[in-house]
Tab-separated table of N, CA, C and O in Angstrom:
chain	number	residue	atom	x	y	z
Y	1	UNK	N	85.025	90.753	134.481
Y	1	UNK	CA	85.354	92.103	134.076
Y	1	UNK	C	86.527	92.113	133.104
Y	1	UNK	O	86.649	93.111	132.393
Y	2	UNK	N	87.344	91.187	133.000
Y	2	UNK	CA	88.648	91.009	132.502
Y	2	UNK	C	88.064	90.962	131.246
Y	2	UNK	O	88.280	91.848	130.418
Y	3	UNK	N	87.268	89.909	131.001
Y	3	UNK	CA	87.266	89.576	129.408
Y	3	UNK	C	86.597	90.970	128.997
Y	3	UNK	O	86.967	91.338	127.882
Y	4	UNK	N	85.651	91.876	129.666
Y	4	UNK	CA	85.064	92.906	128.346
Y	4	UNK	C	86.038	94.021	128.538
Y	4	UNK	O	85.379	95.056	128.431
Y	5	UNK	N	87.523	94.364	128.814
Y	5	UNK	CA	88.376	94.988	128.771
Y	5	UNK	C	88.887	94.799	126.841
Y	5	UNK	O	89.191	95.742	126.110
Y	6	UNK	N	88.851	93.734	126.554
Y	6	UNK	CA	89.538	93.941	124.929
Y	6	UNK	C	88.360	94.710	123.744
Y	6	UNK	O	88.602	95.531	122.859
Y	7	UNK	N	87.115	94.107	124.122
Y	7	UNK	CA	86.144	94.775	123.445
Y	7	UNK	C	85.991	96.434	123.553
Y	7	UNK	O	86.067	97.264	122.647
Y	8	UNK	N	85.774	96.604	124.827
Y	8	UNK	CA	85.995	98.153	125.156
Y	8	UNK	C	87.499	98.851	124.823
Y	8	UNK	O	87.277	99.936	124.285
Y	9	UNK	N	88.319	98.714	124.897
Y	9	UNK	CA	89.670	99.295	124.725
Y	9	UNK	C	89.482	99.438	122.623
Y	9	UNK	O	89.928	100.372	121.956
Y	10	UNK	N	89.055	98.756	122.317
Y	10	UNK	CA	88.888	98.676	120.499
Y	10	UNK	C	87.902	99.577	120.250
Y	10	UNK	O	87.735	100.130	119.163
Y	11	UNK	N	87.160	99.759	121.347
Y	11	UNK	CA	85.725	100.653	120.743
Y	11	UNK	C	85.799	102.122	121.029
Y	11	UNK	O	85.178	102.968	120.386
Y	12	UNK	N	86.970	102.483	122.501
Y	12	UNK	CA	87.121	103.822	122.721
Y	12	UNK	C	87.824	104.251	121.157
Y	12	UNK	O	87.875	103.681	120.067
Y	13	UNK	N	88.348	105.635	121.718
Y	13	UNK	CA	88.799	106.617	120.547
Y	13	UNK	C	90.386	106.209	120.779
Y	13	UNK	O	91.266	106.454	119.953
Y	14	UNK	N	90.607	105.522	122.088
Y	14	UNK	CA	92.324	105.702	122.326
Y	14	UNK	C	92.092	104.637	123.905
Y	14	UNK	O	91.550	104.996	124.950
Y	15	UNK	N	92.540	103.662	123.674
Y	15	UNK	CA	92.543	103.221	124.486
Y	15	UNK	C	93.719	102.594	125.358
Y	15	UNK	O	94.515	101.748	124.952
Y	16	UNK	N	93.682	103.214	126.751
Y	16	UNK	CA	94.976	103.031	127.655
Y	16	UNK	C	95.304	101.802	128.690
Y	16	UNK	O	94.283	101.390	129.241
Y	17	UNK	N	96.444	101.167	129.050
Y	17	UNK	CA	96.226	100.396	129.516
Y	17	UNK	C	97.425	100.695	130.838
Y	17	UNK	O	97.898	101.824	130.962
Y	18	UNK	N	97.744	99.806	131.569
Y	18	UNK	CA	98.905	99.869	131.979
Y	18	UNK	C	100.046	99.173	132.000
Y	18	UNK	O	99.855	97.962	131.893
Y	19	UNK	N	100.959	99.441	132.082
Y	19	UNK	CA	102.207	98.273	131.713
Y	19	UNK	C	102.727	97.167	132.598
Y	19	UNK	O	103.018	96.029	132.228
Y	20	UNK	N	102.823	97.781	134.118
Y	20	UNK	CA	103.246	96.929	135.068
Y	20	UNK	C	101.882	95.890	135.183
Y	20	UNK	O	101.893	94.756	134.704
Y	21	UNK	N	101.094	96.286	135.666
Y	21	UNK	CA	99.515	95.741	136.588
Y	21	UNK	C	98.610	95.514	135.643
Y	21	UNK	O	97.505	95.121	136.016
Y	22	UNK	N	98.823	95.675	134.437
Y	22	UNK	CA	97.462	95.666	133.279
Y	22	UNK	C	97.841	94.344	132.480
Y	22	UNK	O	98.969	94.155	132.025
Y	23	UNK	N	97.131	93.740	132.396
Y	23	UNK	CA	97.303	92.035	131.312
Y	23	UNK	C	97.664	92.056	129.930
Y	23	UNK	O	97.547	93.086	129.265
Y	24	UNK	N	97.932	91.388	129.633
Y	24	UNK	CA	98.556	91.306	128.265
Y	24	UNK	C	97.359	91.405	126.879
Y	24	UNK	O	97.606	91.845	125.756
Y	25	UNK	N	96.279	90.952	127.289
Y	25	UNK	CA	94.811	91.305	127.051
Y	25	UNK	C	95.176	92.670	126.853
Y	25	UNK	O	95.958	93.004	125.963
Y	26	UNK	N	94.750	93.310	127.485
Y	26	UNK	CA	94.571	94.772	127.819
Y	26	UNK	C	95.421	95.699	127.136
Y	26	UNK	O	95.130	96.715	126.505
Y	27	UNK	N	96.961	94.950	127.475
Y	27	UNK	CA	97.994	95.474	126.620
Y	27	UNK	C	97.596	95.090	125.032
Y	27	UNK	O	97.564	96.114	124.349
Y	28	UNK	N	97.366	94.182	124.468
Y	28	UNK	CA	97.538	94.071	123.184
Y	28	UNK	C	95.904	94.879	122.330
Y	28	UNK	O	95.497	94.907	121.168
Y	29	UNK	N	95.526	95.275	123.284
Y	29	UNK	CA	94.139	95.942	122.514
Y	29	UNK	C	94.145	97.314	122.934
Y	29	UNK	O	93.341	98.118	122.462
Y	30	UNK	N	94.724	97.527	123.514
Y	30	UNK	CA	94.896	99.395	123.699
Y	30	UNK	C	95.763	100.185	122.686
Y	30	UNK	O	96.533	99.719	121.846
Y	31	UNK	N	95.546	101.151	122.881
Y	31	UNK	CA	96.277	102.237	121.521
Y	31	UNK	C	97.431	102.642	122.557
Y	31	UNK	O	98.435	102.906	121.895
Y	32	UNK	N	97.577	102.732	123.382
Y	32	UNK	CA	98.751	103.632	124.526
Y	32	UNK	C	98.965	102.378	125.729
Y	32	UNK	O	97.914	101.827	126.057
Y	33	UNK	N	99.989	101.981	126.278
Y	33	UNK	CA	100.359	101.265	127.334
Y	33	UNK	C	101.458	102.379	127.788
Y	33	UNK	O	102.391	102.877	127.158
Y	34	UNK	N	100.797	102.667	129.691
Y	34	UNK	CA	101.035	103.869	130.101
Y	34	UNK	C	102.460	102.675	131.157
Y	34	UNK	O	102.124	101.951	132.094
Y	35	UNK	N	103.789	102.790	130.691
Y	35	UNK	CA	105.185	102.222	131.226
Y	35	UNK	C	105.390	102.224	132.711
Y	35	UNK	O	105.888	101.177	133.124
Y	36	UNK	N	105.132	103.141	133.626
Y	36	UNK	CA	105.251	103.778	134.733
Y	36	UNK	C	103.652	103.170	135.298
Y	36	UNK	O	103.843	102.622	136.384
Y	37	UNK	N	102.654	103.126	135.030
Y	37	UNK	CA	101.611	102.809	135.732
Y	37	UNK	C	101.375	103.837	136.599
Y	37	UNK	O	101.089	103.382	137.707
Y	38	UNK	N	101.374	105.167	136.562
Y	38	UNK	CA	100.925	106.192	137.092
Y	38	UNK	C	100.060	106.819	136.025
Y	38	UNK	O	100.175	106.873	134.800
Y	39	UNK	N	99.135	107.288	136.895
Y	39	UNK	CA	97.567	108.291	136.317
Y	39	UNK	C	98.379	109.471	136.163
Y	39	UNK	O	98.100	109.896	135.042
Y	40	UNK	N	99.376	110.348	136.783
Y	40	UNK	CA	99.335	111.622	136.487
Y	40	UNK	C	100.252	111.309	134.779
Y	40	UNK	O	100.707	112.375	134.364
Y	41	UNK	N	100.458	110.494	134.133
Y	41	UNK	CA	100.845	110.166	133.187
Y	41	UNK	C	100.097	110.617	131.849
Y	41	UNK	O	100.616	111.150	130.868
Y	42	UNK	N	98.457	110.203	132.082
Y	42	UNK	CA	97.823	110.483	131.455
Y	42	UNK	C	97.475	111.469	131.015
Y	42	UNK	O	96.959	111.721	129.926
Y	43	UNK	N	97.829	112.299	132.126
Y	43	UNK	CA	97.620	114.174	132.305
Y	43	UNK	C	98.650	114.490	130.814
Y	43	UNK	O	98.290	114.941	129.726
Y	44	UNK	N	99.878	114.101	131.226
Y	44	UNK	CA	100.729	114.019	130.373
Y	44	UNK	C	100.332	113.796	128.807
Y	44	UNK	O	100.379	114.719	127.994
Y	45	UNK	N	99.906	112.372	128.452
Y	45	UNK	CA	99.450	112.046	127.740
Y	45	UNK	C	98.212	112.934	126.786
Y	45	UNK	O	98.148	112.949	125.557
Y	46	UNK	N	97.508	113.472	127.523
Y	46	UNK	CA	96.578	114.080	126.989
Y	46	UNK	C	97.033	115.362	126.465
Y	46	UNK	O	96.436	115.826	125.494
Y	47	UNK	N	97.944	115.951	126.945
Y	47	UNK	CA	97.937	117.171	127.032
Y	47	UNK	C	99.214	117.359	125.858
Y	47	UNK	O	99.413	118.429	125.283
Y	48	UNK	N	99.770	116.507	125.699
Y	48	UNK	CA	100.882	115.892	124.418
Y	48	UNK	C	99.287	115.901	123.006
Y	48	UNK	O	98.779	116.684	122.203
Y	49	UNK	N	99.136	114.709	123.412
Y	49	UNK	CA	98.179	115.198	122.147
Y	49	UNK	C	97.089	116.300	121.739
Y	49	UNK	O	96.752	116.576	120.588
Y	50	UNK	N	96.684	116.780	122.734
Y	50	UNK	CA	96.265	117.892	122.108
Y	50	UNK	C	96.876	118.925	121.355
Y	50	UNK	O	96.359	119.520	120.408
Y	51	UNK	N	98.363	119.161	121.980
Y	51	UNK	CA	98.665	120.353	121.570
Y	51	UNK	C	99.219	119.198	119.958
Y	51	UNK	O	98.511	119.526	119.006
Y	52	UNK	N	99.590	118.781	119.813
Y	52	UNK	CA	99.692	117.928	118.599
Y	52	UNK	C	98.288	117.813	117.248
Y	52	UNK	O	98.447	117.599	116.046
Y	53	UNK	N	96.982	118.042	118.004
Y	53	UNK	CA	96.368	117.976	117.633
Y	53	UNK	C	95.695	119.912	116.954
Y	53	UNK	O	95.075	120.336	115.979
Y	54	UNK	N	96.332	120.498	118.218
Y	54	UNK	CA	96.300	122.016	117.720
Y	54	UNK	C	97.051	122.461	116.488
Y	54	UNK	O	96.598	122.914	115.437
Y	55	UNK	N	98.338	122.225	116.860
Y	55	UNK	CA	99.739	122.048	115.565
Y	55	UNK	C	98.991	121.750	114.396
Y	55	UNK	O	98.940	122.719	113.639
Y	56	UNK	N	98.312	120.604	113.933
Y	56	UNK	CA	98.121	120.359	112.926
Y	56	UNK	C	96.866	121.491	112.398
Y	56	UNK	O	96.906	122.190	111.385
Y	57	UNK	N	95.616	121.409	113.568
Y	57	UNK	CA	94.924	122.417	112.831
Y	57	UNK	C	95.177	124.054	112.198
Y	57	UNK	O	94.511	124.727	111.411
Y	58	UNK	N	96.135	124.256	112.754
Y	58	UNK	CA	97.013	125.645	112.661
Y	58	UNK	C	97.416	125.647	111.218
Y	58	UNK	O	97.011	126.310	110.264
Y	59	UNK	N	98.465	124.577	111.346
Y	59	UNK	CA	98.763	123.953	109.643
Y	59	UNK	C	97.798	123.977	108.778
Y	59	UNK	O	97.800	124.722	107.799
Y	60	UNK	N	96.905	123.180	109.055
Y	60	UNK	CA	95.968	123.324	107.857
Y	60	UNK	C	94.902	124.544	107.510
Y	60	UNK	O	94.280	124.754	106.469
Y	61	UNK	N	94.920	125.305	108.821
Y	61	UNK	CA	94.731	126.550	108.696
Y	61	UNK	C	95.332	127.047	107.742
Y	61	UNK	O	94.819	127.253	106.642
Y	62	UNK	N	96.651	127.334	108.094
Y	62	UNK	CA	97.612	128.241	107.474
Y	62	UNK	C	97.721	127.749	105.857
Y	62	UNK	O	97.604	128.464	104.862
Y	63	UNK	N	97.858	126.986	105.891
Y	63	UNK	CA	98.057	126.473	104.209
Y	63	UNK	C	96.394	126.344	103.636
Y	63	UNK	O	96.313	125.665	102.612
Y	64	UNK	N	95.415	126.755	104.019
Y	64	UNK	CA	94.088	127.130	103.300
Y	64	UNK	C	94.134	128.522	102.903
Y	64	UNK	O	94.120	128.933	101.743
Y	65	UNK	N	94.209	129.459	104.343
Y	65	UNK	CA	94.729	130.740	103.749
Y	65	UNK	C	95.420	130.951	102.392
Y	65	UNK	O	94.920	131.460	101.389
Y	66	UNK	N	96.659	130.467	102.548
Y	66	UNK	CA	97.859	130.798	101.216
Y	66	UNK	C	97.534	130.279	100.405
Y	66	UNK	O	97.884	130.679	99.295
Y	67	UNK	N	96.898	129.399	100.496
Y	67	UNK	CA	96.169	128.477	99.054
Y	67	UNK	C	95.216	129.361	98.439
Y	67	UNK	O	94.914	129.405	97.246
Y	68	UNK	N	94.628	130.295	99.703
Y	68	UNK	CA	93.080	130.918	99.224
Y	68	UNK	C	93.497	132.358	98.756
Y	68	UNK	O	92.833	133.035	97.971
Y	69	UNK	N	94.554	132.699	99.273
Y	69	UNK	CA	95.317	133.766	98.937
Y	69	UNK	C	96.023	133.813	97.669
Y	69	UNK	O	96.031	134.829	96.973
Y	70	UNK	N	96.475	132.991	97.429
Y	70	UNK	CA	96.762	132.274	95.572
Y	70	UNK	C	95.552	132.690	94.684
Y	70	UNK	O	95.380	133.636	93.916
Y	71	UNK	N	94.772	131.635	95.067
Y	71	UNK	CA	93.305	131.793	94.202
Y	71	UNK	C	92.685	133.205	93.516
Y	71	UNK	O	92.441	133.628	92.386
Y	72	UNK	N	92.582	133.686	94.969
Y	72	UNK	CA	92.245	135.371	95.025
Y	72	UNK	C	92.837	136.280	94.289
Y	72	UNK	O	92.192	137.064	93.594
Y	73	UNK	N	94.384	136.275	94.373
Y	73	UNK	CA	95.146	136.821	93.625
Y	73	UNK	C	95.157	136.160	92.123
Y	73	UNK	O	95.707	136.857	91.271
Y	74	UNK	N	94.768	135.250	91.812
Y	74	UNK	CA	94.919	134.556	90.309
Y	74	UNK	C	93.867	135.043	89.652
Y	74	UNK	O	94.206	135.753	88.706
Y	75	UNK	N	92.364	134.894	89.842
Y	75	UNK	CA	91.402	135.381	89.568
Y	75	UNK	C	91.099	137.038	89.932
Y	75	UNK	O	90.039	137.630	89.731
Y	76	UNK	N	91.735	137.323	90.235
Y	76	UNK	CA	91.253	139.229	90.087
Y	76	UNK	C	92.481	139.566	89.009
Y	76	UNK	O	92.263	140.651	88.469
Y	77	UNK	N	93.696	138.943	88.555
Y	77	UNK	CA	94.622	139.302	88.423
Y	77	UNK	C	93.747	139.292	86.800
Y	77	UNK	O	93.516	140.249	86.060
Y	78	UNK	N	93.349	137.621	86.599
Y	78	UNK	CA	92.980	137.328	85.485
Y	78	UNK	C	92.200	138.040	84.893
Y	78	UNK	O	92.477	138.455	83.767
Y	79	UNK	N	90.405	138.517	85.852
Y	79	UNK	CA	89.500	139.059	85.384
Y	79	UNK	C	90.042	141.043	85.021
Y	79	UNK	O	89.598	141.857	84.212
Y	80	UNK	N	90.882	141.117	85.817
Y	80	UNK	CA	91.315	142.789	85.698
Y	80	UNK	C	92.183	142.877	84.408
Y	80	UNK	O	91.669	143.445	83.444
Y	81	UNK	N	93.331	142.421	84.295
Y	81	UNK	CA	94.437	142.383	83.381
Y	81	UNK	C	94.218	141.406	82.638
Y	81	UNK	O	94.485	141.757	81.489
Y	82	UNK	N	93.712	139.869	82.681
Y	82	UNK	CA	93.310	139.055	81.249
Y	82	UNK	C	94.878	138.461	81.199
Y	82	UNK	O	95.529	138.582	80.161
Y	83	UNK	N	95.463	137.787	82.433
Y	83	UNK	CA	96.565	137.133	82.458
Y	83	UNK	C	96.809	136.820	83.634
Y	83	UNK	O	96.675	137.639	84.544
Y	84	UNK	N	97.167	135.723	83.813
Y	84	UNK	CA	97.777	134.990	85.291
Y	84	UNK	C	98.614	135.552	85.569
Y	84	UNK	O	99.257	135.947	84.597
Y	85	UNK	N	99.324	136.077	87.334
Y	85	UNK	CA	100.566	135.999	87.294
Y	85	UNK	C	101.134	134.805	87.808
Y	85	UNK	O	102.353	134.694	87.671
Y	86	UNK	N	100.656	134.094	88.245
Y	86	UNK	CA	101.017	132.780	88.642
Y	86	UNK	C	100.609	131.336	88.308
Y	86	UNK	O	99.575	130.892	88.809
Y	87	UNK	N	101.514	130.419	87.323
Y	87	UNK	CA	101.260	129.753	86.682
Y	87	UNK	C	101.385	128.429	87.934
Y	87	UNK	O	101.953	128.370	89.024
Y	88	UNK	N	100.600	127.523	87.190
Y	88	UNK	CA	100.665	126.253	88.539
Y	88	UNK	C	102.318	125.961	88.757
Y	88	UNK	O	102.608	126.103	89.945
Y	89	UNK	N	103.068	125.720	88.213
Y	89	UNK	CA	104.684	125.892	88.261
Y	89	UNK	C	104.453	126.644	89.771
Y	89	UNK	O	104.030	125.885	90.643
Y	90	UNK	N	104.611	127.601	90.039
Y	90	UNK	CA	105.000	128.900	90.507
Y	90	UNK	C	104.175	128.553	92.257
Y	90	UNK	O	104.661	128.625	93.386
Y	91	UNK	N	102.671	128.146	91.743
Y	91	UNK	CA	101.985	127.679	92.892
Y	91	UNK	C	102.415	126.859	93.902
Y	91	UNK	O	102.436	126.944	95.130
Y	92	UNK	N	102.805	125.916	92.963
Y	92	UNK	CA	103.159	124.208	93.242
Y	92	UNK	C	104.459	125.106	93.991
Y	92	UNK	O	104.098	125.215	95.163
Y	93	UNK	N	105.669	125.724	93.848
Y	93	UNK	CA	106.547	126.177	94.392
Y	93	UNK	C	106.241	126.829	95.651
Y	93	UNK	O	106.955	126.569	96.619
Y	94	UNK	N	105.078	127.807	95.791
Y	94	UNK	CA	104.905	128.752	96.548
Y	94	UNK	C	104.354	127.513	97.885
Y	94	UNK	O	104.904	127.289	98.964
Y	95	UNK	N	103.424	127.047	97.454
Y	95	UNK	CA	102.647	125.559	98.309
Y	95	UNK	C	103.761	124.771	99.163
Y	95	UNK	O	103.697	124.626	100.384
Y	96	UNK	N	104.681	124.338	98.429
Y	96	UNK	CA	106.046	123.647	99.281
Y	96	UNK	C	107.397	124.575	99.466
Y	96	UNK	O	108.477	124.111	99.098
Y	97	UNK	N	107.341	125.538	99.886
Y	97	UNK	CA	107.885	126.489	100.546
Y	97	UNK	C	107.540	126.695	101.852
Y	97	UNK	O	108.149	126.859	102.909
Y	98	UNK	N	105.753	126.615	101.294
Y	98	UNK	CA	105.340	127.148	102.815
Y	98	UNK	C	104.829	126.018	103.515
Y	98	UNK	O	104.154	126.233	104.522
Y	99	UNK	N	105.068	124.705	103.098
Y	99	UNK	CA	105.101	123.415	103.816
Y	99	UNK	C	106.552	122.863	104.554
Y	99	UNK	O	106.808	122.079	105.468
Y	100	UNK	N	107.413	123.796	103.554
Y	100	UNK	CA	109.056	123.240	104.030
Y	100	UNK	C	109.390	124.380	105.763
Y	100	UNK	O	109.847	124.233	106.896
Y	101	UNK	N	108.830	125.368	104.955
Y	101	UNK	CA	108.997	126.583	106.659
Y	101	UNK	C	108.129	126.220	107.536
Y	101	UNK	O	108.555	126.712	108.581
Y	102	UNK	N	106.998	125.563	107.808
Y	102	UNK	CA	106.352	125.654	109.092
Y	102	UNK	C	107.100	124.589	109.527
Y	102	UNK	O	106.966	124.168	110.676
């Protein structure tokens, strides 16, 4: 059972091992070595990355919006009045503003 522990730990999405009781095998092919060797750890673990994993989609939420909100406003501005008000300068500014505040 020992040896198909390195194959499997490479093939999951995230693979955990333990630190005290788990082999050095095990340790060197896992993505996470859990220090404490407790399961409610993992609870932990999981629940760390998700919300990590929420964070980011939020982000990239949010900065599609304002990106799409740019656009929108550039092209009606253009087709109505026949002039940008916002030159890529101005974008490029507005874009890392709202990368520097979240």
């Amino acid at each position: 059972m020992e040896s198909m522990m390195p194959p499997a730990l490479n093939e999951a999405d995230i693979g955990l091992s333990m630190g005290i009781q788990g082999t050095e095998v095990a340790k060197e092919s896992s993505d996470i070595i859990i220090l404490d060797d407790n399961f409610a750890s993992i609870v932990k673990v999981v629940r760390w990355g998700r919300s990590v994993y929420e964070n980011i989609q939020k982000f990239i939420q949010f900065q599609l919006i304002v990106n799409a909100a740019a656009l929108v406003i550039n092209v009606v501005a253009a087709v109505s009045f026949g002039d940008v008000p916002l030159n890529a300068v101005q974008v490029n500014i507005i874009n890392n503003l709202c990368t520097h505040l979240t």
